[in-house]
Short mmCIF file of C-alpha atoms and ligand atoms in Angstrom, two decimals:
data_model
loop_
_atom_site.label_atom_id
_atom_site.label_comp_id
_atom_site.label_asym_id
_atom_site.label_seq_id
_atom_site.Cartn_x
_atom_site.Cartn_y
_atom_site.Cartn_z
CA UNK A 1233 -16.59 -25.71 -0.34
CA UNK A 1234 -15.01 -23.07 -2.50
CA UNK A 1235 -13.18 -20.20 -0.88
CA UNK A 1236 -14.64 -16.73 -0.99
CA UNK A 1237 -13.11 -13.33 -0.40
CA UNK A 1238 -13.23 -11.76 3.05
CA UNK A 1239 -15.97 -9.35 4.03
CA UNK A 1240 -15.01 -5.79 3.13
CA UNK A 1241 -12.36 -6.98 0.65
CA UNK A 1242 -13.03 -6.57 -3.05
CA UNK A 1243 -12.04 -8.07 -6.36
CA UNK A 1244 -12.07 -5.36 -8.98
CA UNK A 1245 -12.93 -6.49 -12.49
CA UNK A 1246 -13.91 -4.88 -15.73
CA UNK A 1247 -15.43 -1.41 -15.47
CA UNK A 1248 -14.76 -1.24 -11.70
CA UNK A 1249 -11.05 -1.81 -12.23
CA UNK A 1250 -11.02 0.72 -15.06
CA UNK A 1251 -12.75 3.42 -12.99
CA UNK A 1252 -10.16 2.99 -10.22
CA UNK A 1253 -7.38 3.07 -12.78
CA UNK A 1254 -8.74 6.26 -14.35
CA UNK A 1255 -8.77 8.00 -10.96
CA UNK A 1256 -5.24 6.83 -10.10
CA UNK A 1257 -3.79 7.77 -13.48
CA UNK A 1258 -5.47 11.19 -13.47
CA UNK A 1259 -4.34 11.90 -9.89
CA UNK A 1260 -0.76 10.98 -10.72
CA UNK A 1261 -0.76 13.14 -13.86
CA UNK A 1262 -2.19 16.13 -11.96
CA UNK A 1263 0.17 16.01 -8.97
CA UNK A 1264 3.23 15.53 -11.17
CA UNK A 1265 2.37 18.89 -12.75
CA UNK A 1266 2.74 20.33 -9.24
CA UNK A 1267 6.27 18.91 -9.00
CA UNK A 1268 5.32 16.25 -6.45
CA UNK A 1269 7.49 13.10 -6.53
CA UNK A 1270 6.67 9.47 -5.92
CA UNK A 1271 7.58 7.69 -2.71
CA UNK A 1272 6.90 4.00 -2.05
CA UNK A 1273 6.50 2.78 1.50
CA UNK A 1274 5.82 -0.64 3.05
CA UNK A 1275 2.37 -2.03 3.83
CA UNK A 1276 3.51 -3.34 7.19
CA UNK A 1277 4.96 -1.21 10.02
CA UNK A 1278 5.47 -1.44 13.78
CA UNK A 1279 2.16 -0.79 15.51
CA UNK A 1280 3.70 2.02 17.61
CA UNK A 1281 4.03 4.14 14.49
CA UNK A 1282 0.25 4.43 14.23
CA UNK A 1283 -0.30 4.62 17.98
CA UNK A 1284 2.06 7.61 18.12
CA UNK A 1285 0.68 9.44 15.06
CA UNK A 1286 -2.82 8.46 13.93
CA UNK A 1287 -3.43 8.46 17.66
CA UNK A 1288 -4.61 6.27 20.54
CA UNK A 1289 -7.94 8.08 20.71
CA UNK A 1290 -8.75 7.72 17.00
CA UNK A 1291 -11.25 5.05 15.97
CA UNK A 1292 -8.66 3.81 13.49
CA UNK A 1293 -6.10 2.88 16.17
CA UNK A 1294 -8.60 2.08 18.89
CA UNK A 1295 -10.64 -0.50 17.01
CA UNK A 1296 -9.85 -0.83 13.31
CA UNK A 1297 -6.27 -2.01 12.92
CA UNK A 1298 -5.23 -5.36 11.52
CA UNK A 1299 -2.49 -6.03 14.05
CA UNK A 1300 -0.55 -9.18 14.85
CA UNK A 1301 2.61 -10.38 16.52
CA UNK A 1302 5.60 -11.13 14.31
CA UNK A 1303 7.43 -14.47 14.63
CA UNK A 1304 10.66 -12.84 15.81
CA UNK A 1305 12.07 -13.30 19.30
CA UNK A 1306 10.99 -9.86 20.45
CA UNK A 1307 7.43 -10.67 19.27
CA UNK A 1308 7.21 -7.28 17.61
CA UNK A 1309 3.64 -6.04 17.19
CA UNK A 1310 2.96 -5.15 13.56
CA UNK A 1311 0.02 -3.52 11.82
CA UNK A 1312 -1.13 -3.38 8.23
CA UNK A 1313 -1.12 0.30 7.36
CA UNK A 1314 -4.51 1.96 7.96
CA UNK A 1315 -3.31 5.17 6.28
CA UNK A 1316 -0.20 6.44 4.50
CA UNK A 1317 0.82 9.59 6.37
CA UNK A 1318 2.65 7.92 9.31
CA UNK A 1319 4.72 5.71 7.00
CA UNK A 1320 5.64 8.66 4.81
CA UNK A 1321 6.74 10.68 7.86
CA UNK A 1322 8.78 7.72 9.15
CA UNK A 1323 10.45 7.26 5.76
CA UNK A 1324 11.21 10.99 5.56
CA UNK A 1325 12.87 10.97 8.97
CA UNK A 1326 14.64 7.67 8.33
CA UNK A 1327 16.18 9.08 5.13
CA UNK A 1328 17.51 12.00 7.20
CA UNK A 1329 15.67 14.53 5.04
CA UNK A 1330 14.25 16.43 8.03
CA UNK A 1331 17.82 17.56 8.73
CA UNK A 1332 19.56 17.46 5.35
CA UNK A 1333 16.91 18.68 2.92
CA UNK A 1334 13.63 19.33 4.73
CA UNK A 1335 11.49 20.77 1.94
CA UNK A 1336 10.03 17.72 0.16
CA UNK A 1337 6.91 16.98 -1.89
CA UNK A 1338 5.81 13.34 -2.01
CA UNK A 1339 2.96 11.32 -3.43
CA UNK A 1340 2.15 7.68 -2.74
CA UNK A 1341 -0.63 5.23 -3.41
CA UNK A 1342 -1.82 1.76 -2.66
CA UNK A 1343 -3.96 -0.37 -0.38
CA UNK A 1344 -4.84 0.61 3.20
CA UNK A 1345 -6.55 -1.63 5.77
CA UNK A 1346 -9.16 -0.73 8.36
CA UNK A 1347 -11.47 -3.20 10.06
CA UNK A 1348 -14.57 -1.03 9.70
CA UNK A 1349 -18.17 -2.11 9.20
CA UNK A 1350 -18.37 -2.54 5.42
CA UNK A 1351 -20.99 -0.60 3.47
CA UNK A 1352 -21.23 1.31 0.20
CA UNK A 1353 -17.97 3.24 -0.20
CA UNK A 1354 -16.47 1.72 2.96
CA UNK A 1355 -14.20 -1.27 2.70
CA UNK A 1356 -11.70 -3.08 4.88
CA UNK A 1357 -9.11 -2.91 2.13
CA UNK A 1358 -9.32 0.30 0.15
CA UNK A 1359 -6.90 2.41 -1.83
CA UNK A 1360 -5.60 5.87 -1.21
CA UNK A 1361 -3.58 8.22 -3.33
CA UNK A 1362 -1.94 10.77 -1.06
CA UNK A 1363 0.29 13.81 -1.15
CA UNK A 1364 2.47 14.98 1.77
CA UNK A 1365 4.49 18.19 1.73
CA UNK A 1366 7.21 18.85 4.31
CA UNK A 1367 9.00 22.04 5.30
CA UNK A 1368 6.23 24.43 4.27
CA UNK A 1369 4.50 26.11 7.21
CA UNK A 1370 2.82 28.73 5.01
CA UNK A 1371 -0.90 28.91 4.26
CA UNK A 1372 -0.15 29.07 0.53
CA UNK A 1373 0.89 25.43 0.70
CA UNK A 1374 -2.45 24.39 2.27
CA UNK A 1375 -4.27 26.36 -0.42
CA UNK A 1376 -2.19 24.77 -3.17
CA UNK A 1377 -3.15 21.28 -2.01
CA UNK A 1378 -6.83 22.20 -2.27
CA UNK A 1379 -6.25 23.78 -5.69
CA UNK A 1380 -4.56 20.53 -6.76
CA UNK A 1381 -7.60 18.50 -5.70
CA UNK A 1382 -9.88 20.95 -7.49
CA UNK A 1383 -7.88 20.44 -10.67
CA UNK A 1384 -8.33 16.68 -10.33
CA UNK A 1385 -12.05 17.23 -9.78
CA UNK A 1386 -12.28 19.25 -12.99
CA UNK A 1387 -10.30 16.68 -14.99
CA UNK A 1388 -12.67 13.96 -13.81
CA UNK A 1389 -15.59 16.22 -14.59
CA UNK A 1390 -17.14 15.89 -11.12
CA UNK A 1391 -19.13 18.25 -8.93
CA UNK A 1392 -17.77 18.05 -5.41
CA UNK A 1393 -18.01 20.26 -2.35
CA UNK A 1394 -14.83 21.50 -0.65
CA UNK A 1395 -15.19 22.00 3.11
CA UNK A 1396 -12.47 23.68 5.13
CA UNK A 1397 -11.85 24.47 8.78
CA UNK A 1398 -9.06 25.46 11.14
CA UNK A 1399 -8.37 23.50 14.33
CA UNK A 1400 -5.96 26.05 15.80
CA UNK A 1401 -2.51 25.35 17.20
CA UNK A 1402 -0.75 24.47 20.44
CA UNK A 1403 -1.32 28.05 21.59
CA UNK A 1404 -5.08 28.35 21.07
CA UNK A 1405 -6.25 24.74 21.06
CA UNK A 1406 -6.13 24.28 24.90
CA UNK A 1407 -8.73 27.02 25.47
CA UNK A 1408 -10.98 25.56 22.79
CA UNK A 1409 -10.55 22.05 24.17
CA UNK A 1410 -11.42 23.26 27.67
CA UNK A 1411 -14.56 25.02 26.40
CA UNK A 1412 -15.64 21.89 24.60
CA UNK A 1413 -14.98 19.77 27.65
CA UNK A 1414 -17.09 22.12 29.78
CA UNK A 1415 -19.87 21.92 27.24
CA UNK A 1416 -19.68 18.11 27.13
CA UNK A 1417 -19.67 17.79 30.90
CA UNK A 1418 -22.69 20.09 31.13
CA UNK A 1419 -24.56 17.76 28.73
CA UNK A 1420 -23.12 14.49 30.01
CA UNK A 1421 -26.49 12.77 30.40
CA UNK A 1422 -27.39 13.45 26.76
CA UNK A 1423 -24.13 12.20 25.19
CA UNK A 1424 -24.05 8.97 23.20
CA UNK A 1425 -22.06 6.12 24.68
CA UNK A 1426 -18.99 6.69 22.46
CA UNK A 1427 -18.80 10.41 23.22
CA UNK A 1428 -19.33 9.69 26.91
CA UNK A 1429 -16.29 7.47 26.84
CA UNK A 1430 -14.00 9.66 24.82
CA UNK A 1431 -15.04 13.09 26.13
CA UNK A 1432 -12.12 13.40 28.56
CA UNK A 1433 -9.57 11.96 26.13
CA UNK A 1434 -10.62 13.68 22.91
CA UNK A 1435 -13.50 16.13 23.28
CA UNK A 1436 -13.07 17.30 19.65
CA UNK A 1437 -14.75 14.15 18.43
CA UNK A 1438 -18.04 15.38 19.89
CA UNK A 1439 -18.23 17.86 17.02
CA UNK A 1440 -18.41 15.27 14.26
CA UNK A 1441 -20.42 12.65 16.16
CA UNK A 1442 -23.04 11.18 13.86
CA UNK A 1443 -25.39 10.53 16.80
CA UNK A 1444 -25.09 13.68 18.89
CA UNK A 1445 -25.79 15.92 15.91
CA UNK A 1446 -28.06 18.31 17.83
CA UNK A 1447 -25.66 18.64 20.73
CA UNK A 1448 -22.76 19.20 18.35
CA UNK A 1449 -24.67 22.01 16.64
CA UNK A 1450 -24.69 24.02 19.87
CA UNK A 1451 -21.10 23.25 20.89
CA UNK A 1452 -18.26 25.79 20.74
CA UNK A 1453 -16.12 25.55 17.61
CA UNK A 1454 -12.40 26.06 17.05
CA UNK A 1455 -12.93 29.11 14.82
CA UNK A 1456 -14.18 31.03 17.86
CA UNK A 1457 -10.90 30.38 19.68
CA UNK A 1458 -8.23 30.90 17.00
CA UNK A 1459 -5.18 32.90 18.05
CA UNK A 1460 -4.00 35.76 15.87
CA UNK A 1461 -1.51 33.64 13.88
CA UNK A 1462 -4.05 30.89 13.21
CA UNK A 1463 -6.66 33.45 12.23
CA UNK A 1464 -4.26 35.01 9.73
CA UNK A 1465 -3.25 31.60 8.39
CA UNK A 1466 -6.87 30.63 7.79
CA UNK A 1467 -7.71 34.00 6.21
CA UNK A 1468 -4.80 33.52 3.78
CA UNK A 1469 -6.03 30.05 2.80
CA UNK A 1470 -9.47 31.54 2.10
CA UNK A 1471 -8.04 34.46 0.13
CA UNK A 1472 -5.90 32.19 -2.07
CA UNK A 1473 -8.73 29.75 -2.73
CA UNK A 1474 -10.93 32.61 -3.81
CA UNK A 1475 -8.14 34.00 -6.02
CA UNK A 1476 -7.73 30.56 -7.62
CA UNK A 1477 -11.48 30.35 -8.27
CA UNK A 1478 -11.99 27.32 -5.99
CA UNK A 1479 -15.46 27.24 -4.44
CA UNK A 1480 -15.48 26.16 -0.77
CA UNK A 1481 -17.55 26.30 2.37
CA UNK A 1482 -16.29 26.74 5.92
CA UNK A 1483 -17.48 23.84 8.07
CA UNK A 1484 -16.64 24.63 11.71
CA UNK A 1485 -17.58 21.09 12.72
CA UNK A 1486 -14.95 19.46 10.51
CA UNK A 1487 -12.53 18.01 13.08
CA UNK A 1488 -11.26 14.86 11.28
CA UNK A 1489 -10.89 11.50 12.95
CA UNK A 1490 -7.11 11.34 13.22
CA UNK A 1491 -5.15 12.93 16.05
CA UNK A 1492 -2.29 14.75 14.34
CA UNK A 1493 -4.07 17.69 12.70
CA UNK A 1494 -3.68 21.38 13.55
CA UNK A 1495 -4.70 24.57 11.70
CA UNK A 1496 -6.13 23.86 8.24
CA UNK A 1497 -8.25 20.73 7.74
CA UNK A 1498 -10.41 19.93 4.74
CA UNK A 1499 -12.69 17.34 3.23
CA UNK A 1500 -13.99 17.08 -0.30
CA UNK A 1501 -17.44 15.51 -0.37
CA UNK A 1502 -19.53 14.00 -3.12
CA UNK A 1503 -23.29 13.75 -3.29
CA UNK A 1504 -23.04 10.69 -5.54
CA UNK A 1505 -21.54 8.03 -3.28
CA UNK A 1506 -23.99 7.61 -0.39
CA UNK A 1507 -23.35 8.20 3.29
CA UNK A 1508 -19.59 7.70 2.98
CA UNK A 1509 -19.34 10.99 1.18
CA UNK A 1510 -15.78 12.18 1.92
CA UNK A 1511 -13.81 11.36 -1.22
CA UNK A 1512 -10.67 13.28 -0.25
CA UNK A 1513 -9.48 14.46 3.17
CA UNK A 1514 -6.45 16.08 4.65
CA UNK A 1515 -4.90 18.91 6.55
CA UNK A 1516 -1.88 20.33 8.30
CA UNK A 1517 0.15 18.34 10.84
CA UNK A 1518 3.03 20.54 12.04
CA UNK A 1519 4.45 18.74 15.06
CA UNK A 1520 4.03 15.19 13.73
CA UNK A 1521 7.57 14.90 12.34
CA UNK A 1522 8.97 16.01 15.68
CA UNK A 1523 6.72 13.73 17.72
CA UNK A 1524 7.96 10.76 15.67
CA UNK A 1525 11.57 11.61 16.51
CA UNK A 1526 12.48 14.03 13.69
CA UNK A 1527 13.26 17.72 13.60
CA UNK A 1528 10.54 20.36 14.10
CA UNK A 1529 9.37 20.42 10.47
CA UNK A 1530 5.95 21.45 9.21
CA UNK A 1531 3.80 19.00 7.26
CA UNK A 1532 0.57 19.15 5.32
CA UNK A 1533 -1.18 16.78 2.93
CA UNK A 1534 -4.24 14.88 1.81
CA UNK A 1535 -5.39 11.45 0.73
CA UNK A 1536 -7.91 10.54 -1.93
CA UNK A 1537 -10.20 7.58 -1.28
CA UNK A 1538 -9.76 5.99 -4.70
CA UNK A 1539 -12.80 3.70 -4.60
CA UNK A 1540 -15.06 6.55 -3.47
CA UNK A 1541 -13.86 8.87 -6.19
CA UNK A 1542 -14.23 5.99 -8.66
CA UNK A 1543 -17.84 5.56 -7.52
CA UNK A 1544 -18.47 9.23 -8.26
CA UNK A 1545 -16.83 8.82 -11.68
CA UNK A 1546 -18.85 5.68 -12.45
CA UNK A 1547 -22.07 7.49 -11.42
CA UNK A 1548 -21.27 9.90 -14.26
CA UNK A 1549 -20.82 6.98 -16.65
CA UNK A 1550 -17.34 8.22 -17.54
CA UNK A 1551 -15.33 5.01 -17.59
CA UNK A 1552 -12.43 4.28 -19.86
CA UNK A 1553 -13.15 2.36 -23.04
CA UNK A 1554 -10.86 -0.67 -22.97
CA UNK A 1555 -12.26 -2.71 -25.87
CA UNK A 1556 -9.67 -3.78 -28.43
CA UNK A 1557 -9.50 -1.70 -31.57
CA UNK A 1558 -8.63 -4.77 -33.59
CA UNK A 1559 -9.21 -8.52 -33.29
CA UNK A 1560 -6.69 -10.36 -35.46
CA UNK A 1561 -8.32 -13.51 -36.84
CA UNK A 1562 -5.63 -15.93 -38.07
CA UNK A 1563 -6.50 -19.15 -39.86
CA UNK A 1564 -3.87 -21.87 -40.23
CA UNK A 1565 -0.11 -21.76 -39.66
CA UNK A 1566 0.84 -19.18 -42.27
CA UNK A 1567 -2.10 -17.01 -41.19
CA UNK A 1568 -0.84 -17.17 -37.59
CA UNK A 1569 2.65 -16.06 -38.59
CA UNK A 1570 1.44 -13.17 -40.75
CA UNK A 1571 -1.13 -12.05 -38.14
CA UNK A 1572 1.54 -11.92 -35.42
CA UNK A 1573 3.70 -9.58 -37.51
CA UNK A 1574 0.79 -7.27 -38.35
CA UNK A 1575 -0.41 -7.22 -34.72
CA UNK A 1576 3.04 -6.21 -33.49
CA UNK A 1577 3.24 -3.37 -35.99
CA UNK A 1578 -0.21 -2.14 -34.95
CA UNK A 1579 0.66 -2.26 -31.24
CA UNK A 1580 3.84 -0.29 -31.93
CA UNK A 1581 1.52 2.40 -33.28
CA UNK A 1582 -0.70 2.40 -30.17
CA UNK A 1583 -3.59 0.26 -31.39
CA UNK A 1584 -5.08 -2.20 -28.88
CA UNK A 1585 -4.97 -5.59 -30.57
CA UNK A 1586 -6.11 -9.03 -29.40
CA UNK A 1587 -4.55 -11.81 -31.45
CA UNK A 1588 -7.03 -14.68 -31.48
CA UNK A 1589 -6.27 -18.41 -31.43
CA UNK A 1590 -5.29 -19.87 -34.83
CA UNK A 1591 -6.64 -23.25 -33.67
CA UNK A 1592 -10.33 -22.35 -33.92
CA UNK A 1593 -12.63 -21.95 -36.88
CA UNK A 1594 -13.62 -18.67 -38.52
CA UNK A 1595 -17.11 -18.70 -37.02
CA UNK A 1596 -15.91 -19.11 -33.43
CA UNK A 1597 -13.27 -16.43 -33.93
CA UNK A 1598 -15.74 -13.90 -35.34
CA UNK A 1599 -17.99 -14.60 -32.35
CA UNK A 1600 -15.06 -13.86 -30.07
CA UNK A 1601 -14.24 -10.64 -31.98
CA UNK A 1602 -17.83 -9.46 -31.43
CA UNK A 1603 -17.87 -10.47 -27.78
CA UNK A 1604 -14.74 -8.53 -26.85
CA UNK A 1605 -16.18 -5.45 -28.55
CA UNK A 1606 -13.43 -5.07 -31.16
CA UNK A 1607 -14.12 -2.37 -33.72
CA UNK A 1608 -12.29 -4.21 -36.53
CA UNK A 1609 -11.70 -7.89 -37.29
CA UNK A 1610 -8.78 -8.59 -39.58
CA UNK A 1611 -8.95 -12.05 -41.14
CA UNK A 1612 -5.82 -13.68 -42.50
CA UNK A 1613 -6.03 -17.25 -43.82
CA UNK A 1614 -3.70 -19.29 -46.05
CA UNK A 1615 -5.29 -17.75 -49.15
CA UNK A 1616 -4.82 -14.19 -47.96
CA UNK A 1617 -1.20 -14.87 -47.08
CA UNK A 1618 -0.55 -16.28 -50.56
CA UNK A 1619 -2.08 -13.17 -52.13
CA UNK A 1620 -0.48 -10.68 -49.68
CA UNK A 1621 -3.85 -9.43 -48.43
CA UNK A 1622 -6.20 -9.45 -45.47
CA UNK A 1623 -9.96 -9.15 -45.07
CA UNK A 1624 -10.74 -6.08 -42.96
CA UNK A 1625 -14.17 -6.04 -41.37
CA UNK A 1626 -15.53 -2.94 -39.62
CA UNK A 1627 -17.73 -4.67 -37.04
CA UNK A 1628 -19.63 -1.53 -36.08
CA UNK A 1629 -20.45 -0.54 -39.66
CA UNK A 1630 -20.78 -4.17 -40.88
CA UNK A 1631 -18.69 -3.54 -43.99
CA UNK A 1632 -15.81 -5.66 -45.23
CA UNK A 1633 -13.09 -5.03 -47.74
CA UNK A 1634 -9.71 -6.32 -48.75
CA UNK A 1635 -6.46 -4.59 -47.84
CA UNK A 1636 -2.96 -5.23 -49.12
CA UNK A 1637 -0.54 -6.40 -46.41
CA UNK A 1638 2.53 -7.36 -48.39
CA UNK A 1639 4.89 -4.57 -47.38
CA UNK A 1640 5.39 -2.51 -44.22
CA UNK A 1641 4.03 0.50 -46.12
CA UNK A 1642 0.83 -1.47 -46.91
CA UNK A 1643 0.34 -2.27 -43.23
CA UNK A 1644 1.03 1.34 -42.20
CA UNK A 1645 -1.62 2.50 -44.68
CA UNK A 1646 -4.11 0.08 -43.13
CA UNK A 1647 -3.21 1.34 -39.64
CA UNK A 1648 -3.72 4.95 -40.78
CA UNK A 1649 -7.16 4.08 -42.09
CA UNK A 1650 -8.13 2.33 -38.86
CA UNK A 1651 -6.93 5.25 -36.78
CA UNK A 1652 -8.95 7.69 -38.89
CA UNK A 1653 -12.11 5.66 -38.26
CA UNK A 1654 -11.37 5.41 -34.50
CA UNK A 1655 -10.67 9.11 -33.98
CA UNK A 1656 -12.16 11.13 -36.81
CA UNK A 1657 -10.68 14.63 -36.90
P1 HAM B 178 -8.79 9.75 6.23
O1 HAM B 178 -9.87 10.76 6.32
O2 HAM B 178 -8.77 8.71 7.29
O3 HAM B 178 -7.42 10.53 6.19
O4 HAM B 178 -8.87 9.00 4.83
C1 HAM B 178 -8.80 9.73 3.63
C2 HAM B 178 -9.82 9.23 2.65
O5 HAM B 178 -9.66 7.82 2.47
C3 HAM B 178 -11.26 9.37 3.11
O6 HAM B 178 -11.77 10.66 2.83
C4 HAM B 178 -11.96 8.32 2.26
O7 HAM B 178 -12.23 8.84 0.95
C5 HAM B 178 -10.92 7.23 2.16
N1 HAM B 178 -11.24 6.15 3.12
C6 HAM B 178 -10.97 6.13 4.45
N2 HAM B 178 -11.42 4.98 4.99
C7 HAM B 178 -11.99 4.27 4.00
C8 HAM B 178 -12.64 2.98 3.92
N3 HAM B 178 -12.78 2.19 4.98
N4 HAM B 178 -13.13 2.58 2.71
C9 HAM B 178 -12.98 3.37 1.62
N5 HAM B 178 -12.38 4.57 1.63
C10 HAM B 178 -11.89 5.02 2.80
C11 HAM B 178 -6.19 9.94 6.07
O8 HAM B 178 -6.03 8.76 5.86
C12 HAM B 178 -5.02 10.89 6.15
N6 HAM B 178 -3.78 10.10 6.04
C13 HAM B 178 -5.12 11.95 5.05
C14 HAM B 178 -3.98 12.91 5.11
C15 HAM B 178 -2.85 12.88 4.37
N7 HAM B 178 -3.88 13.94 5.92
C16 HAM B 178 -2.74 14.56 5.70
N8 HAM B 178 -2.10 13.90 4.77
#
């Protein structure tokens, strides 16, 4: 029996890998323009970190974590990270930044693990690219995060919908929670099993229940209960988004599935990726740093679901072209030596070059050059080496000519010609 990959785990090859890479590279380039700096955190943490942040009442902690006991004497319970925010907050506190230099802007990326039911756009190992900003309690920071995502959206040439909401704060949330609880209790008999169970612990989840949609539609929402400060904060976010030309809708039922949010929350959704339509999600989490043992520092951030955004990109057919520009076709020992030198010079000038095996015949090598989609095949045999030349074949145009390759200047001239054909100006 041969071994297969686990359910919900993916191998990414070819165009799939390139779409993911395009999203990651573009995200990194965009956020670096916003002066956000990279942070790398471990994949494995103590399970308490997630229990105390993502939250005991979240689906993620309740039923989706890959958790196991370590082999140490204390039998420490560990978990593969289901999301990046808790690890980033832990690292921030552990580095003492909450006290020494609280205003920080971080980005991070990599695999996350959740034991969910796999379907299109939902995997058990998936990748996020996230941004977390500390020490900024102002609404302008929330708005800037959404502007950042909108810039990424434009660079990837996607149409996405930005949904925003405010969940209120420690001052106004209790009244909202109580109203929701009253509403839930009044409709107890109609609630789905999940909501029935979690009503007392986390009534907010009723609002985004996929089953109790009708009930949720009539439920009170946080916007009706915002205190003056939260109302002003949300109005500022809206004003700045409008000023920045970012289209958005207010979705009062957007409560998010993780426990640490307050005030601004948002999700960016795509119509191109099926039912798992949230491609980016985030919000404000003032209070989280303190609850994990740090100082009382504000936090806000988001995470991109890389595979989901890559699906949206692939649906547009906009994947990176990775075919080699040149297939070097060496024949015999002297051909192999000359081809290596030319290939290195081409690579130094940014051409993608695959140097083929000198141990095969011309016919097999030309077949390989066609198969890998190379635009040019450059053939160098013993004869060519003796004459200081190469045969240059444009495989797309099916024309072949000879080019001098004796001196560095000859090779540079050939490279210039190839580059002109690849990117005509
Ligand atoms: P989240 O909503 O749990 O938030 O995940 C963020 C994004 O990750 C989702 O919108 C989705 O695109 C992607 N995602 C989540 N689960 C899966 C899955 N099973 N398969 C594929 N993609 C998935 C967070 O994780 C927060 N840490 C975001 C945040 C950062 N809030 C503040 N800072």
